[in-house]
XYZ file of C-alpha atoms in Angstrom:
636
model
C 0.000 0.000 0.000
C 0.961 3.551 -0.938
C 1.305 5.522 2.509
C 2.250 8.941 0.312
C -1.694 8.433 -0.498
C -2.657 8.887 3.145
C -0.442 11.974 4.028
C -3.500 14.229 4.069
C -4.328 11.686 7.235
C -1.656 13.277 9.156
C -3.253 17.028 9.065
C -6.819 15.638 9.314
C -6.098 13.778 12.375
C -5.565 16.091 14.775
C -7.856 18.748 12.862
C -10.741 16.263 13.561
C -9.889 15.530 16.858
C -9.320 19.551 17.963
C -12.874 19.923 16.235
C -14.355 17.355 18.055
C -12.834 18.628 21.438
C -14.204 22.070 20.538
C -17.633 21.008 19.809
C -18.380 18.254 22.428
C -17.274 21.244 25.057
C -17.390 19.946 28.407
C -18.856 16.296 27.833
C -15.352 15.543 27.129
C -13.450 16.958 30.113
C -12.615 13.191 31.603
C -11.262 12.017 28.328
C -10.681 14.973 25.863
C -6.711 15.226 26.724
C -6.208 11.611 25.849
C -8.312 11.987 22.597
C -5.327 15.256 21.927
C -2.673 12.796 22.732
C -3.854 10.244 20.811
C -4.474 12.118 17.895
C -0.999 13.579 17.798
C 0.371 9.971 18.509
C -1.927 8.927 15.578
C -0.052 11.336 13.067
C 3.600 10.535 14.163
C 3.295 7.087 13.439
C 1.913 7.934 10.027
C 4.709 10.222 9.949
C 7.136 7.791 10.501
C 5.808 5.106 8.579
C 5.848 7.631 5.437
C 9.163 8.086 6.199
C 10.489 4.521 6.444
C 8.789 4.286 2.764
C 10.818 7.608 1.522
C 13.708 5.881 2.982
C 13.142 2.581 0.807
C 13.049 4.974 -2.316
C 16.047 6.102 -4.421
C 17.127 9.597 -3.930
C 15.346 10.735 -7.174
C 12.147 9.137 -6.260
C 11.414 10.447 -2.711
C 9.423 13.416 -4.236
C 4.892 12.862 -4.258
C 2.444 15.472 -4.665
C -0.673 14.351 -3.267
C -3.626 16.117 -4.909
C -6.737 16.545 -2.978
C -8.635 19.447 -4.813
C -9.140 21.746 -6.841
C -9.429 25.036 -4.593
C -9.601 28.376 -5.992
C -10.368 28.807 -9.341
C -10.201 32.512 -10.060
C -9.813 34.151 -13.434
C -6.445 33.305 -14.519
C -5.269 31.726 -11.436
C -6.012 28.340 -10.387
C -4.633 26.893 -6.916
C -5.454 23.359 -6.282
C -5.117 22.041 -2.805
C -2.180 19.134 -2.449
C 0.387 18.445 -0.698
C 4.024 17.724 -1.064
C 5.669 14.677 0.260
C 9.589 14.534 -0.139
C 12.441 14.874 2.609
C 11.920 18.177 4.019
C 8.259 18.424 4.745
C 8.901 14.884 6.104
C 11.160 15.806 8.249
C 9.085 18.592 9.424
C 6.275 16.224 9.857
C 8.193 13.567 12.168
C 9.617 16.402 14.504
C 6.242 18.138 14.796
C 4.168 14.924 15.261
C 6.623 13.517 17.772
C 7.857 16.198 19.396
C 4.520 17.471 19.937
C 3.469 13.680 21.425
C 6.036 13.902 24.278
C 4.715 17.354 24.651
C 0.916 16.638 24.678
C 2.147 13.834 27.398
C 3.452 16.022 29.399
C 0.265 18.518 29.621
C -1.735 15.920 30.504
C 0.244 15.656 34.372
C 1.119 19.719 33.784
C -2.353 21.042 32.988
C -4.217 18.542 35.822
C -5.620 20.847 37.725
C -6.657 23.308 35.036
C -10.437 23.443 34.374
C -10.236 24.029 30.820
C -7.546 21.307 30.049
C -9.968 19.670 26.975
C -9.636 23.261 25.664
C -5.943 23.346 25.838
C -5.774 20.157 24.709
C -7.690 21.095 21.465
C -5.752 23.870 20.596
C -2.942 21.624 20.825
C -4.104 19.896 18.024
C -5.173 22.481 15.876
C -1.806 23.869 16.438
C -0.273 20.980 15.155
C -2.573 20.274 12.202
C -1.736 24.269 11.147
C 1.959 23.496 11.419
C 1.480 20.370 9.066
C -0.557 22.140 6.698
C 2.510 24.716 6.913
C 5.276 22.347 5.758
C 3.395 19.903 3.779
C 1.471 22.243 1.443
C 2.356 22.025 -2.392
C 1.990 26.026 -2.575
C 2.272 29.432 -1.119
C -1.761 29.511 -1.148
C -1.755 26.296 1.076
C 1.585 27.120 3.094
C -0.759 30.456 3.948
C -3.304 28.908 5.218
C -1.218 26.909 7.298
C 0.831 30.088 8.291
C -2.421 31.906 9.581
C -3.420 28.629 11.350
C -0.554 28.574 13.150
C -0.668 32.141 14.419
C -4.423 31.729 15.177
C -3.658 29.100 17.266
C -0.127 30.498 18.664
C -2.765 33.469 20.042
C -5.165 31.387 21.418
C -2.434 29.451 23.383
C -0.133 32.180 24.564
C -3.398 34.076 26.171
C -4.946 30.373 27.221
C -5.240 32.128 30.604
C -6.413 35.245 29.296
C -8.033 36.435 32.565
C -4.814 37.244 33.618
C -4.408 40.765 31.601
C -1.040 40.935 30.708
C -1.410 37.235 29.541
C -3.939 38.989 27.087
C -2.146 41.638 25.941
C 1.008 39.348 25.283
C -1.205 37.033 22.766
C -2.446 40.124 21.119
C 1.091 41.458 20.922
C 2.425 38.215 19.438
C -0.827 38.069 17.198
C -0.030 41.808 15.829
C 3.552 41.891 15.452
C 3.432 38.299 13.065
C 0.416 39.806 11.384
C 3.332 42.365 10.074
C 5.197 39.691 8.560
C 2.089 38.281 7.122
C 1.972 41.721 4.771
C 5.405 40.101 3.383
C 4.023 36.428 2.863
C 1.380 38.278 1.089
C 2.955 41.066 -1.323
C 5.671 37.741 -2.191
C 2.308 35.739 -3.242
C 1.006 38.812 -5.348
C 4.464 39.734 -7.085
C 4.733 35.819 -7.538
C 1.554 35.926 -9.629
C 2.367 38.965 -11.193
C 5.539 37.590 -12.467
C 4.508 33.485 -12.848
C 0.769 33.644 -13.121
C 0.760 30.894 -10.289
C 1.775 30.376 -6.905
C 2.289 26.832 -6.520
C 5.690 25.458 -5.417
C 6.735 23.465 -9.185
C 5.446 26.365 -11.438
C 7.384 29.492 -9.819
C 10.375 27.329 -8.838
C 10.652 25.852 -12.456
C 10.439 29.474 -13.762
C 12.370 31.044 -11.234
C 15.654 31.264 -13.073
C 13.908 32.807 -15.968
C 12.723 35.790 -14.121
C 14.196 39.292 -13.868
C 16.486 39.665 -10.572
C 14.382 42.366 -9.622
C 10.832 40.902 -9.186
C 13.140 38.154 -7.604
C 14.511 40.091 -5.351
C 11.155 41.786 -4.266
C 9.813 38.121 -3.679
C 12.946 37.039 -1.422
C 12.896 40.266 0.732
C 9.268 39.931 1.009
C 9.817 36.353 2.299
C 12.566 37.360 4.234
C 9.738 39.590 6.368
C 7.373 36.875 6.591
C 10.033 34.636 8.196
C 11.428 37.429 10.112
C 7.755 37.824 11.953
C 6.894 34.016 12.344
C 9.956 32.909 13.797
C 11.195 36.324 15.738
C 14.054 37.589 13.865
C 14.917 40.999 14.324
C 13.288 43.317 13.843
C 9.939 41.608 14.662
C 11.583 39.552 17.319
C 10.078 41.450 20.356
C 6.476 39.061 20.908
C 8.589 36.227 21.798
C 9.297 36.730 25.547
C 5.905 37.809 26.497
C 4.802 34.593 24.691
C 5.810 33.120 27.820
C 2.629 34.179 29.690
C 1.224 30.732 27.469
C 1.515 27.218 29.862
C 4.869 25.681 29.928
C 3.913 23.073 27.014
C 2.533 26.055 25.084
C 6.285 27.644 25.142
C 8.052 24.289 24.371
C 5.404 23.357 21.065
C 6.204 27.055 19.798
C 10.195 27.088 20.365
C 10.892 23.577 19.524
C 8.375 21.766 17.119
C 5.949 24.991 15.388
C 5.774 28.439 14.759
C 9.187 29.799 14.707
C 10.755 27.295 13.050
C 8.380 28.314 10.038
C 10.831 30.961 8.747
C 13.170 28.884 8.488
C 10.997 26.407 6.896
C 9.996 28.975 3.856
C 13.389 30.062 3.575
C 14.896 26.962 2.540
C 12.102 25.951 0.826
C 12.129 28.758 -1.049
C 15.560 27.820 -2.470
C 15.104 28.482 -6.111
C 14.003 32.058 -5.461
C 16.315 32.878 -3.002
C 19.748 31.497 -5.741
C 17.678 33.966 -8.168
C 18.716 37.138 -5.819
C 22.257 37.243 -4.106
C 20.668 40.414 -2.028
C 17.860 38.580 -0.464
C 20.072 35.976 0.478
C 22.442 38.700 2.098
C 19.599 40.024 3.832
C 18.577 37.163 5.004
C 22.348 36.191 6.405
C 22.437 39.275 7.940
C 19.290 39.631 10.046
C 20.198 35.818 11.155
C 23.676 37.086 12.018
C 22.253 39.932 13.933
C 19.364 37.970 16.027
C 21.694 35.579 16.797
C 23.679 38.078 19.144
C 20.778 40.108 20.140
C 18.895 37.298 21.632
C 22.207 35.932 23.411
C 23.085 39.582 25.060
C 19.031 39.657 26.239
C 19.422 35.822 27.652
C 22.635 37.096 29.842
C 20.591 39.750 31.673
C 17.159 37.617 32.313
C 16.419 36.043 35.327
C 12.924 34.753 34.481
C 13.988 31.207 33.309
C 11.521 30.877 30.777
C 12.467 33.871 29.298
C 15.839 33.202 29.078
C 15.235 29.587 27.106
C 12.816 32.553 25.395
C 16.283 34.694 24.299
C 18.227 31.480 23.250
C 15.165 30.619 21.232
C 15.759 33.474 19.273
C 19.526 33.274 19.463
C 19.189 29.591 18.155
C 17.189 30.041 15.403
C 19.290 33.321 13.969
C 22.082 30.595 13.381
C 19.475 28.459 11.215
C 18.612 31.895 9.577
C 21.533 32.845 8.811
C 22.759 29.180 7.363
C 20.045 29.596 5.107
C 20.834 33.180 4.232
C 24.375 31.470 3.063
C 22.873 29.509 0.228
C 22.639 25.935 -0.699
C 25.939 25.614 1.180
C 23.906 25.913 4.575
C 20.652 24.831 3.683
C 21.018 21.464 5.389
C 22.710 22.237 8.442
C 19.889 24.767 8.528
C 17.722 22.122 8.462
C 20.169 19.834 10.754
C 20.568 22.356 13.621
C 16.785 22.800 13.666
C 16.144 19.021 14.375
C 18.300 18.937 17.286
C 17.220 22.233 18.849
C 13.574 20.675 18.612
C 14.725 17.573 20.886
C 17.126 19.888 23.167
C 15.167 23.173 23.817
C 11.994 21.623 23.967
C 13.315 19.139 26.884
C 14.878 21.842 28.519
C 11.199 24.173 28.226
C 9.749 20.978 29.904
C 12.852 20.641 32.476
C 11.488 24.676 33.096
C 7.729 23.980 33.879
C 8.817 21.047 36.199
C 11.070 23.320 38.273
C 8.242 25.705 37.981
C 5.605 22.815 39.155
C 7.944 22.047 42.121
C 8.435 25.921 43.022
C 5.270 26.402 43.105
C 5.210 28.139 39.835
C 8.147 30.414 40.231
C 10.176 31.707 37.654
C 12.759 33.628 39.009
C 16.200 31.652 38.805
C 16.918 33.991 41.899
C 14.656 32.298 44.071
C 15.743 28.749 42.908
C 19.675 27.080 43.685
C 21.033 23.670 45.003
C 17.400 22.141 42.953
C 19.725 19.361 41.540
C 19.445 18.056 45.288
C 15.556 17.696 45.249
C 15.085 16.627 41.476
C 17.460 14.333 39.795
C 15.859 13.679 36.444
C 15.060 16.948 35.682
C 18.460 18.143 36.897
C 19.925 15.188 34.821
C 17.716 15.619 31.561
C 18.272 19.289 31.633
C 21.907 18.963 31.949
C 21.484 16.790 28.580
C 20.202 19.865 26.640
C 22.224 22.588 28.313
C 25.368 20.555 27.298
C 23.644 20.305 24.036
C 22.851 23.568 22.811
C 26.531 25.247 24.248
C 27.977 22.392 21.724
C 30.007 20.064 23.549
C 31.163 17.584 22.103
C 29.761 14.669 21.417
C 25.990 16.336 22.767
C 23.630 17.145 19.179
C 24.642 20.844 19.459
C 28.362 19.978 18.527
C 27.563 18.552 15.740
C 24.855 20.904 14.031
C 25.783 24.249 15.333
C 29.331 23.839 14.845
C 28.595 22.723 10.800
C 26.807 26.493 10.648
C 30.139 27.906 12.374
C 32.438 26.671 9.545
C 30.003 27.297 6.794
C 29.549 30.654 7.803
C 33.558 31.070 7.555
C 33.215 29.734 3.620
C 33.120 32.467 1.341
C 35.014 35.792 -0.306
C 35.387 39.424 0.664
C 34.009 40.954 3.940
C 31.096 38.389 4.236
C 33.555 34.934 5.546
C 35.197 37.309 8.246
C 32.369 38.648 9.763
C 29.592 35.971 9.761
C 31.931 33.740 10.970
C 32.771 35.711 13.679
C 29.627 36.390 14.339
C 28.860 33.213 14.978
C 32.195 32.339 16.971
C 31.128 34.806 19.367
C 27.595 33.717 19.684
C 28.708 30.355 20.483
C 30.675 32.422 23.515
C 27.600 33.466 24.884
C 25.454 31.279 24.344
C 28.092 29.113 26.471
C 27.759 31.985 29.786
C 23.748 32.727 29.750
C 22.898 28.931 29.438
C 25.576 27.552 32.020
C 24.266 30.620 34.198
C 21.056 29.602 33.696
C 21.657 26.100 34.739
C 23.669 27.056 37.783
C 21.871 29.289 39.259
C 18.841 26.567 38.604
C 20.477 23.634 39.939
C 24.074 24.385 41.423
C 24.945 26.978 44.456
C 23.292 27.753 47.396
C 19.696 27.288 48.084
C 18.098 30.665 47.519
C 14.273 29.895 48.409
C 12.770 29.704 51.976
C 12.487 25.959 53.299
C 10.922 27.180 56.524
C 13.970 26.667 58.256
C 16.111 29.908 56.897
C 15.428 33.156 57.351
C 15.091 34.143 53.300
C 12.178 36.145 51.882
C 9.099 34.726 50.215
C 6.176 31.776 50.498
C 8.154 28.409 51.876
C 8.782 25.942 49.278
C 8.812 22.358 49.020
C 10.816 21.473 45.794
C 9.965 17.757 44.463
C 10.597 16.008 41.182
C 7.435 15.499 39.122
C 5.371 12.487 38.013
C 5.798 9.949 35.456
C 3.880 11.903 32.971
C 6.119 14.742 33.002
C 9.617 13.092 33.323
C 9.549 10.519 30.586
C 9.079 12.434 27.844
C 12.018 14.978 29.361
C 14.173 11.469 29.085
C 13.246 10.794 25.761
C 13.951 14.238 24.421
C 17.045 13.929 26.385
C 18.183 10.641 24.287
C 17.663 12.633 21.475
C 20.109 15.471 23.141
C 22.652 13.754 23.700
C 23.068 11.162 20.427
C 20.338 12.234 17.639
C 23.433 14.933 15.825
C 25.875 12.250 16.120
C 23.098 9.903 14.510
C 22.719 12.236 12.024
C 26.078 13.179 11.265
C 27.475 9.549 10.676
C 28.115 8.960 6.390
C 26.428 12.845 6.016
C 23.291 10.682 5.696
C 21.554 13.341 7.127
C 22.562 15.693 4.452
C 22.130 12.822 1.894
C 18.693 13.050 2.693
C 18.010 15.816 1.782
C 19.820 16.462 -1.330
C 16.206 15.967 -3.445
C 15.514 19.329 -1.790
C 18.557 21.413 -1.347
C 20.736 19.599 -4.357
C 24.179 18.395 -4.128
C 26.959 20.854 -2.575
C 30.270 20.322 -3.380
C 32.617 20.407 -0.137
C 33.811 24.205 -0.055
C 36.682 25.170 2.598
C 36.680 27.660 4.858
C 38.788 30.615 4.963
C 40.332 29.236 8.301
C 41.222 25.836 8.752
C 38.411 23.540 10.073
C 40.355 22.109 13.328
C 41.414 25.874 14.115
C 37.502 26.529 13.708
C 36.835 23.554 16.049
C 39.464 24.749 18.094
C 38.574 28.274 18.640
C 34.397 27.663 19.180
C 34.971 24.918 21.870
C 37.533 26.909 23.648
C 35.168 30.101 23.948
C 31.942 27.567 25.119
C 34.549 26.896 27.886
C 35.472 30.333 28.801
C 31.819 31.009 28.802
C 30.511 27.932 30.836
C 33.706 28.596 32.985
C 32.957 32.379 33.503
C 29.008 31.443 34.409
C 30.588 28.739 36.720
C 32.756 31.422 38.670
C 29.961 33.959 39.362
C 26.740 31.494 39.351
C 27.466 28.270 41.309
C 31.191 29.291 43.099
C 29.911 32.795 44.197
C 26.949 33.347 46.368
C 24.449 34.854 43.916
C 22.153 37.652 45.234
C 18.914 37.443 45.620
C 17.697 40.732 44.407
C 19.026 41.719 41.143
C 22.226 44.663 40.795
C 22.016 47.593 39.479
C 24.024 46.260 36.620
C 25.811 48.206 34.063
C 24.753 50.008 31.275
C 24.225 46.611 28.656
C 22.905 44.686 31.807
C 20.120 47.166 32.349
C 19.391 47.595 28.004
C 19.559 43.186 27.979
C 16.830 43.258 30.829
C 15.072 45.752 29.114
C 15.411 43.639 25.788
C 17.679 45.923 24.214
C 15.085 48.788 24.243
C 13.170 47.087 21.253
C 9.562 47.701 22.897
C 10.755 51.721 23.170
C 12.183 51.244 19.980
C 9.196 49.732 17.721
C 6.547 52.317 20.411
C 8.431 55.288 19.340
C 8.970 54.134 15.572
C 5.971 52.943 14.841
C 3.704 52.770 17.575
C 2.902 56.771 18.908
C 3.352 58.314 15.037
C 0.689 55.521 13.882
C -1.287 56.446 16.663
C -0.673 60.618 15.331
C -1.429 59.541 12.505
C -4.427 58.158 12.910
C -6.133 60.806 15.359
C -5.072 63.245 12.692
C -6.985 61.286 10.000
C -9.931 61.208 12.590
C -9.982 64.686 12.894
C -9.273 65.457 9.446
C -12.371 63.365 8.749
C -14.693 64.766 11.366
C -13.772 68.339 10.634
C -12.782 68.652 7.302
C -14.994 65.818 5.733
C -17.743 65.571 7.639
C -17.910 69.205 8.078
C -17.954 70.037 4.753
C -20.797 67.381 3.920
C -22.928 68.171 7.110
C -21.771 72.296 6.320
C -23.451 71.894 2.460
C -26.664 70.139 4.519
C -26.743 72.993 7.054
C -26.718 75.344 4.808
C -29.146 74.310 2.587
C -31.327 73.754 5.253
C -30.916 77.269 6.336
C -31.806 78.640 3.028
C -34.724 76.715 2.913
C -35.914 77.692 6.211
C -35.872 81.321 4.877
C -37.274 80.739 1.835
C -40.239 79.183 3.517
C -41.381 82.200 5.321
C -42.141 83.591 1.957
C -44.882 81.177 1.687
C -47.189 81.996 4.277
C -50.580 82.093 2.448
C -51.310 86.282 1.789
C -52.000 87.315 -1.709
C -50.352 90.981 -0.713
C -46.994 88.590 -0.335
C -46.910 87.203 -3.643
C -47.716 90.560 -5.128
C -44.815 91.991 -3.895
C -42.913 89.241 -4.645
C -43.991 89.419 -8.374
C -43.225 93.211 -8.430
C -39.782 93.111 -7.061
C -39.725 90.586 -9.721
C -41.316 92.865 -12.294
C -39.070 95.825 -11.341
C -36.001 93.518 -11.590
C -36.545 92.714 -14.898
C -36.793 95.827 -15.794
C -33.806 96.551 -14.609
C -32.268 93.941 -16.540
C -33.928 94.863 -19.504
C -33.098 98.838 -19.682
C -29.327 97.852 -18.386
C -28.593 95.969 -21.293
C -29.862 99.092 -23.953
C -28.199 101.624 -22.052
C-alpha cells in the first residue's frame, strides 16, 4: 500500500480531533486530553511510517504530490489544494508529530488541575494540524493557510489564561507583530503571480531562473519579512518573551516543534528564489547574524527562566537563519541544527515547567539554587540539553551548530570574516547565559525559603514530578545527547536531503576547520567557565544589581519595545487621530456644512410662503421691477 496516499491523514487527524474537542465542550473533560494525545500519537506514526517508505526509495524518487482538490479557481489563477511529500516536509512532519506527542504527554500531568484542560488540549491539536498544513502544502496559497493557522492558534495558546491581563495583551502582541510579517508572505504571493501567473511550489520554482532579478529580489525580501515575523528575527523579534505568559507546554510546542521554526521552513524551501537574488540571500544572512547576538546579550541579563530559554530561542534560530541566508551551502545544516534544537530546547522548556511545578510556579532563577538536590531527572535531563545547545562535544549541538560555524567562515570578501565571527562569538555566549542559567537553577546555594532559613518569600517544598512529566524529558534527552551524532554519521543526514537542497560540493573555509573547532569549543569553555565562577562558586544575590549600562538595556530587551513604540507605535497612533480629525472636521464638516446650509436657506425661503395674496404681489413686483432693470441695463 501507498502511505504517500494517506499523508492528508496526518493534518486531518488532529484537525478532527481539535474539532471534536471544541464542539463536544465539556462532555469531554474526563477524556478529551487523551483523545489530543492520541491524535498527535496517531499522526507521528503515520509520519514515521511515510518516512520509512521515503527511505526505501532512491534519492530521485522520494518526491509525491498528493492532490486533494481543486481550490480556488479565479480568473487566470487556479490553486489546487495538495500536498508535497519529499524529505523536508517529512522531516518537518516527524519532529512536529513527535515532538509534539512527548509534549501533549506532558500537559496531561502539567495542565491537571486546570479546568479548561480539553480546551488546551484542542488547541494543541489544531496547532499541530496548522503546522502540518505549513510544511506539507504544495503552494504558497496552502503554506498560507497553514501560516495563519498557526498564528491563530499560537494566540489562542499564549493568552490560554487570558483572565490574567497581561497574559492577554502578550497574545495580542504576538498576534499583531506576526500579522506584520504576514503583509510580506502576502505582497511575495502577489508579485509571484504577477511575475509566474501561479503560486504553486513546481510552477514558480521551475520558472524562477527565468525571471528578472528584480521581481526576484522583491519576492525574497518579502519572504525574508514573513520569516522574520513568524519565527522572531529581528526586527519583529520582540512578541517572543511575552509569549511566555502561554503554559509551559505552550512555550516548548512554539520554540521547539511549530511556529518559529516556520521561517526557516519557507526560507529553505524557497531555495530556487532565493539562488535567483544574491541580495535577499544577504539580507537574510544578515538579520540571522544579527538575532543571533541580540537574543544571546538579552538571555545574559534575564532572570525569568523561561524567558531566558525565550532569548536562546531566538539566538538559536538566527544561526538556522543565517545558514540559510548562506545559500545551498547551509541549507542542510539549517535544516540539521533545527532538528536537534527541537529535541534539546523543547526538553529543557519541559525541564522549566517542572522546576516551575515544584516551586510552586516560580520563575525567578533567583529564588531557585542547590534544585539538583531535590530533582534528579530533571536536573539530569536538563543537563542533557544545556550541554547540548553550548555544543560540547559529542551532545547534538556539537555537531549541528558547529557545521553552521564553519560554513559561515566559507566564502570571499568581507562576508567569511564577519559571519563567521559572528557566529564564533555567539557560540561564547550562548556558552555563559545557558551555564548561568543552569547554575543558578540547579548548582549553588539554596536561595528559596524551606521554613527553616530566614530568606524572603512563600516556603517551598521542591519535588521532582510524576511519570507523565519526566519521561518524555528522558526521551527528548536521548535525542540530546546522540540524535546529531546519529545524524552526522556517512552525512546521511545531508544525503537526505539532497532531493531538496541539491548536491553541494565540499567548499573550505577561509580558516582551517580544526582551528575553527578549536577556537568555538575553547570560547563555550570560557563562557561555561565564567558562568561557573559567578553562578554556582559565588553566592548569587537574591535581588538583582544595578548592573551596568548593557545589563540594564539586555533586561530591558535591548530597548526594542521603546524602539518599535516610538517608531511605529505613537506616530501611527498621530497619525491616525489626525486622520480622525481630518475626517470629522474637514470631511464631515464640509458634507454636514453643504446640509446645514441648505437647510438654512430653505428655512428662509419658507417664510415667503405663508398664504397672503399681498406677499406674492410683492414678490412678483420686485420681480417685475427687476426685470426691468435687466432689460433697460442691457440698452443703455
Amino acid at each position: 500500500m501507498d502511505t504517500l496516499n494517506l499523508a492528508w491523514l496526518l493534518v486531518a487527524i488532529p484537525l478532527v480531533s481539535s474539532a471534536v474537542l471544541l464542539l463536544l465542550g465539556r462532555g469531554s473533560d474526563a477524556w478529551g486530553h487523551w483523545l489530543g494525545v492520541l491524535a498527535s500519537a496517531a499522526s507521528a506514526v503515520l509520519a514515521i511510517v511515510i518516512l520509512v517508505q521515503l527511505l526505501g526509495l532512491g534519492a530521485d524518487d522520494r518526491t509525491a504530490n498528493v492532490h486533494l482538490f481543486d481550490w480556488i479557481p479565479a480568473g487566470d489563477l487556479t490553486v489546487s489544494a495538495g500536498l508535497l511529500v519529499d524529505p523536508l516536509s517529512v522531516t518537518f512532519a516527524i519532529l512536529i508529530t513527535f515532538v509534539g506527542t512527548l509534549i501533549h504527554i506532558y500537559a496531561v500531568a502539567y495542565m491537571s488541575h486546570d479546568v479548561d484542560r480539553r480546551r488546551f488540549f484542542a488547541y494543541l491539536n489544531l496547532f499541530i494540524a496548522a503546522m502540518l498544513v505549513l510544511v506539507l502544502a504544495d503552494s504558497y496559497a496552502l503554506l498560507f493557510l497553514g501560516w495563519e493557522g498557526v498564528g491563530l492558534a499560537s494566540y489562542l495558546l499564549i493568552g490560554f489564561w487570558n483572565q490574567n491581563t497581561e497574559y492577554a495583551v502578550a497574545a495580542k502582541k504576538a498576534f499583531v507583530m506576526n500579522r506584520v510579517g504576514d503583509m510580506g508572505m502576502l505582497v511575495a504571493m502577489m508579485a509571484m503571480f504577477a511575475t509566474f501567473g501561479a503560486v504553486d511550489f513546481d510552477t514558480v520554482f521551475g520558472a524562477a531562473d527565468g525571471a528578472g532579478e528584480g521581481a526576484m529580489t522583491l519576492i525574497g525580501l518579502m519572504l525574508v519579512l514573513a520569516a522574520c515575523g513568524k519565527s522572531a528575527q529581528f526586527p519583529l523579534q520582540a512578541w517572543l518573551g511575552d509569549a511566555m505568559a502561554g503554559p509551559t507546554p505552550v512555550s516548548a510546542l512554539i520554540h521547539a516543534a511549530t511556529m518559529v521554526t516556520a521561517g526557516v521552513y519557507l526560507i529553505v524551501r524557497s531555495g530556487p528564489i532565493f539562488e535567483q537574488t544574491p541580495t535577499a540571500q544577504l539580507v537574510a544572512a544578515i538579520v540571522g547574524a544579527v538575532t543571533l547576538l541580540f537574543g544571546a546579550i538579552v538571555g545574559c541579563a534575564k532572570d525569568d527562566i523561561k524567558k531566558v530559554l525565550a532569548a536562546s530561542t531566538m539566538s538559536q534560530i538566527g544561526y538556522m537563519m543565517l545558514a540559510a541566508g548562506l545559500g545551498p551551502i547551509g541549507y542542510a545544516f539549517a535544516i540539521f541544527h533545527l532538528i536537534t534544537h527541537g529535541f534539546f530546547k523543547a526538553g529543557m522548556f519541559l525541564g522549566a515547567g517542572s522546576v516551575m511545578h515544584g516551586m510552586g510556579d516560580e520563575v525567578n532563577m533567583r529564588g531557585f539554587g542547590n534544585l539538583s538536590r531535590y530533582m534528579k531527572v530533571t536536573w539530569i535531563t536538563f543537563m542533557a540539553g544545556w550541554l547540548a545547545i553550548i555544543g560540547i562535544p559529542p551532545f547534538s549541538g556539537f555537531w549541528s551548530k558547529d557545521k553552521i560555524i564553519e560554513s559561515a567562515f566559507v566564502g570571499e570578501g568581507w562576508q567569511p570574516w564577519v559571519f563567521g565571527t559572528v557566529a564564533l562569538v555567539g557560540a561564547g555566549i550562548t556558552a555563559f547565559y545557558m551555564s548561568r542559567l543552569f547554575f543558578m537553577t540547579f548548582h549553588g546555594k539554596a536561595r528559596w525559603n524551606d521554613g527553616k532559613n530566614d530568606l524572603p518569600g512563600p516556603e517551598r517544598t521542591p519535588h521532582e514530578s510524576p511519570a507523565l512529566m519526566t519521561v518524555p524529558m528522558i526521551v527528548l534527552a536521548i535525542g540530546a545527547i546522540g540524535l546529531g551524532g546519529l545524524l552526522t554519521i556517512g552525512d546521511s543526514f545531508v544525503t537526505w536531503l539532497e532531493p531538496v537542497t541539491g548536491h553541494v560540493e565540499h567548499h573550505e573555509p577561509v580558516l582551517p576547520i580544526p582551528v575553527i573547532m578549536v577556537t568555538t569549543i575553547v570560547l563555550v569553555l570560557l563562557g561555561a567557565g565564567l558562568a561557573w565562577r559567578q553562578y554556582a562558586a559565588s553566592a548569587v544575590p537574591v535581588a538583582p544589581p544595578t548592573g551596568s549600562v548593557l545589563t540594564r538595556a539586555a533586561r530591558a530587551d535591548l530597548y526594542q519595545d521603546a524602539v518599535n513604540e516610538g517608531v511605529f507605535m505613537r506616530p501611527g497612533q498621530h497619525l491616525t487621530r489626525t486622520l480622525v480629525y481630518t475626517d470629522t472636521a474637514v470631511v464631515d464638516g464640509a458634507v454636514n456644512g453643504l446640509g446645514s446650509g441648505t437647510l438654512g436657506w430653505g428655512e428662509r425661503l419658507r417664510r415667503l410662503q405663508n398664504g397672503f395674496v399681498r406677499s406674492y404681489a410683492a414678490v412678483m413686483l420686485i420681480g417685475v421691477i427687476g426685470a426691468l432693470v435687466v432689460v433697460l441695463a442691457s440698452r443703455v
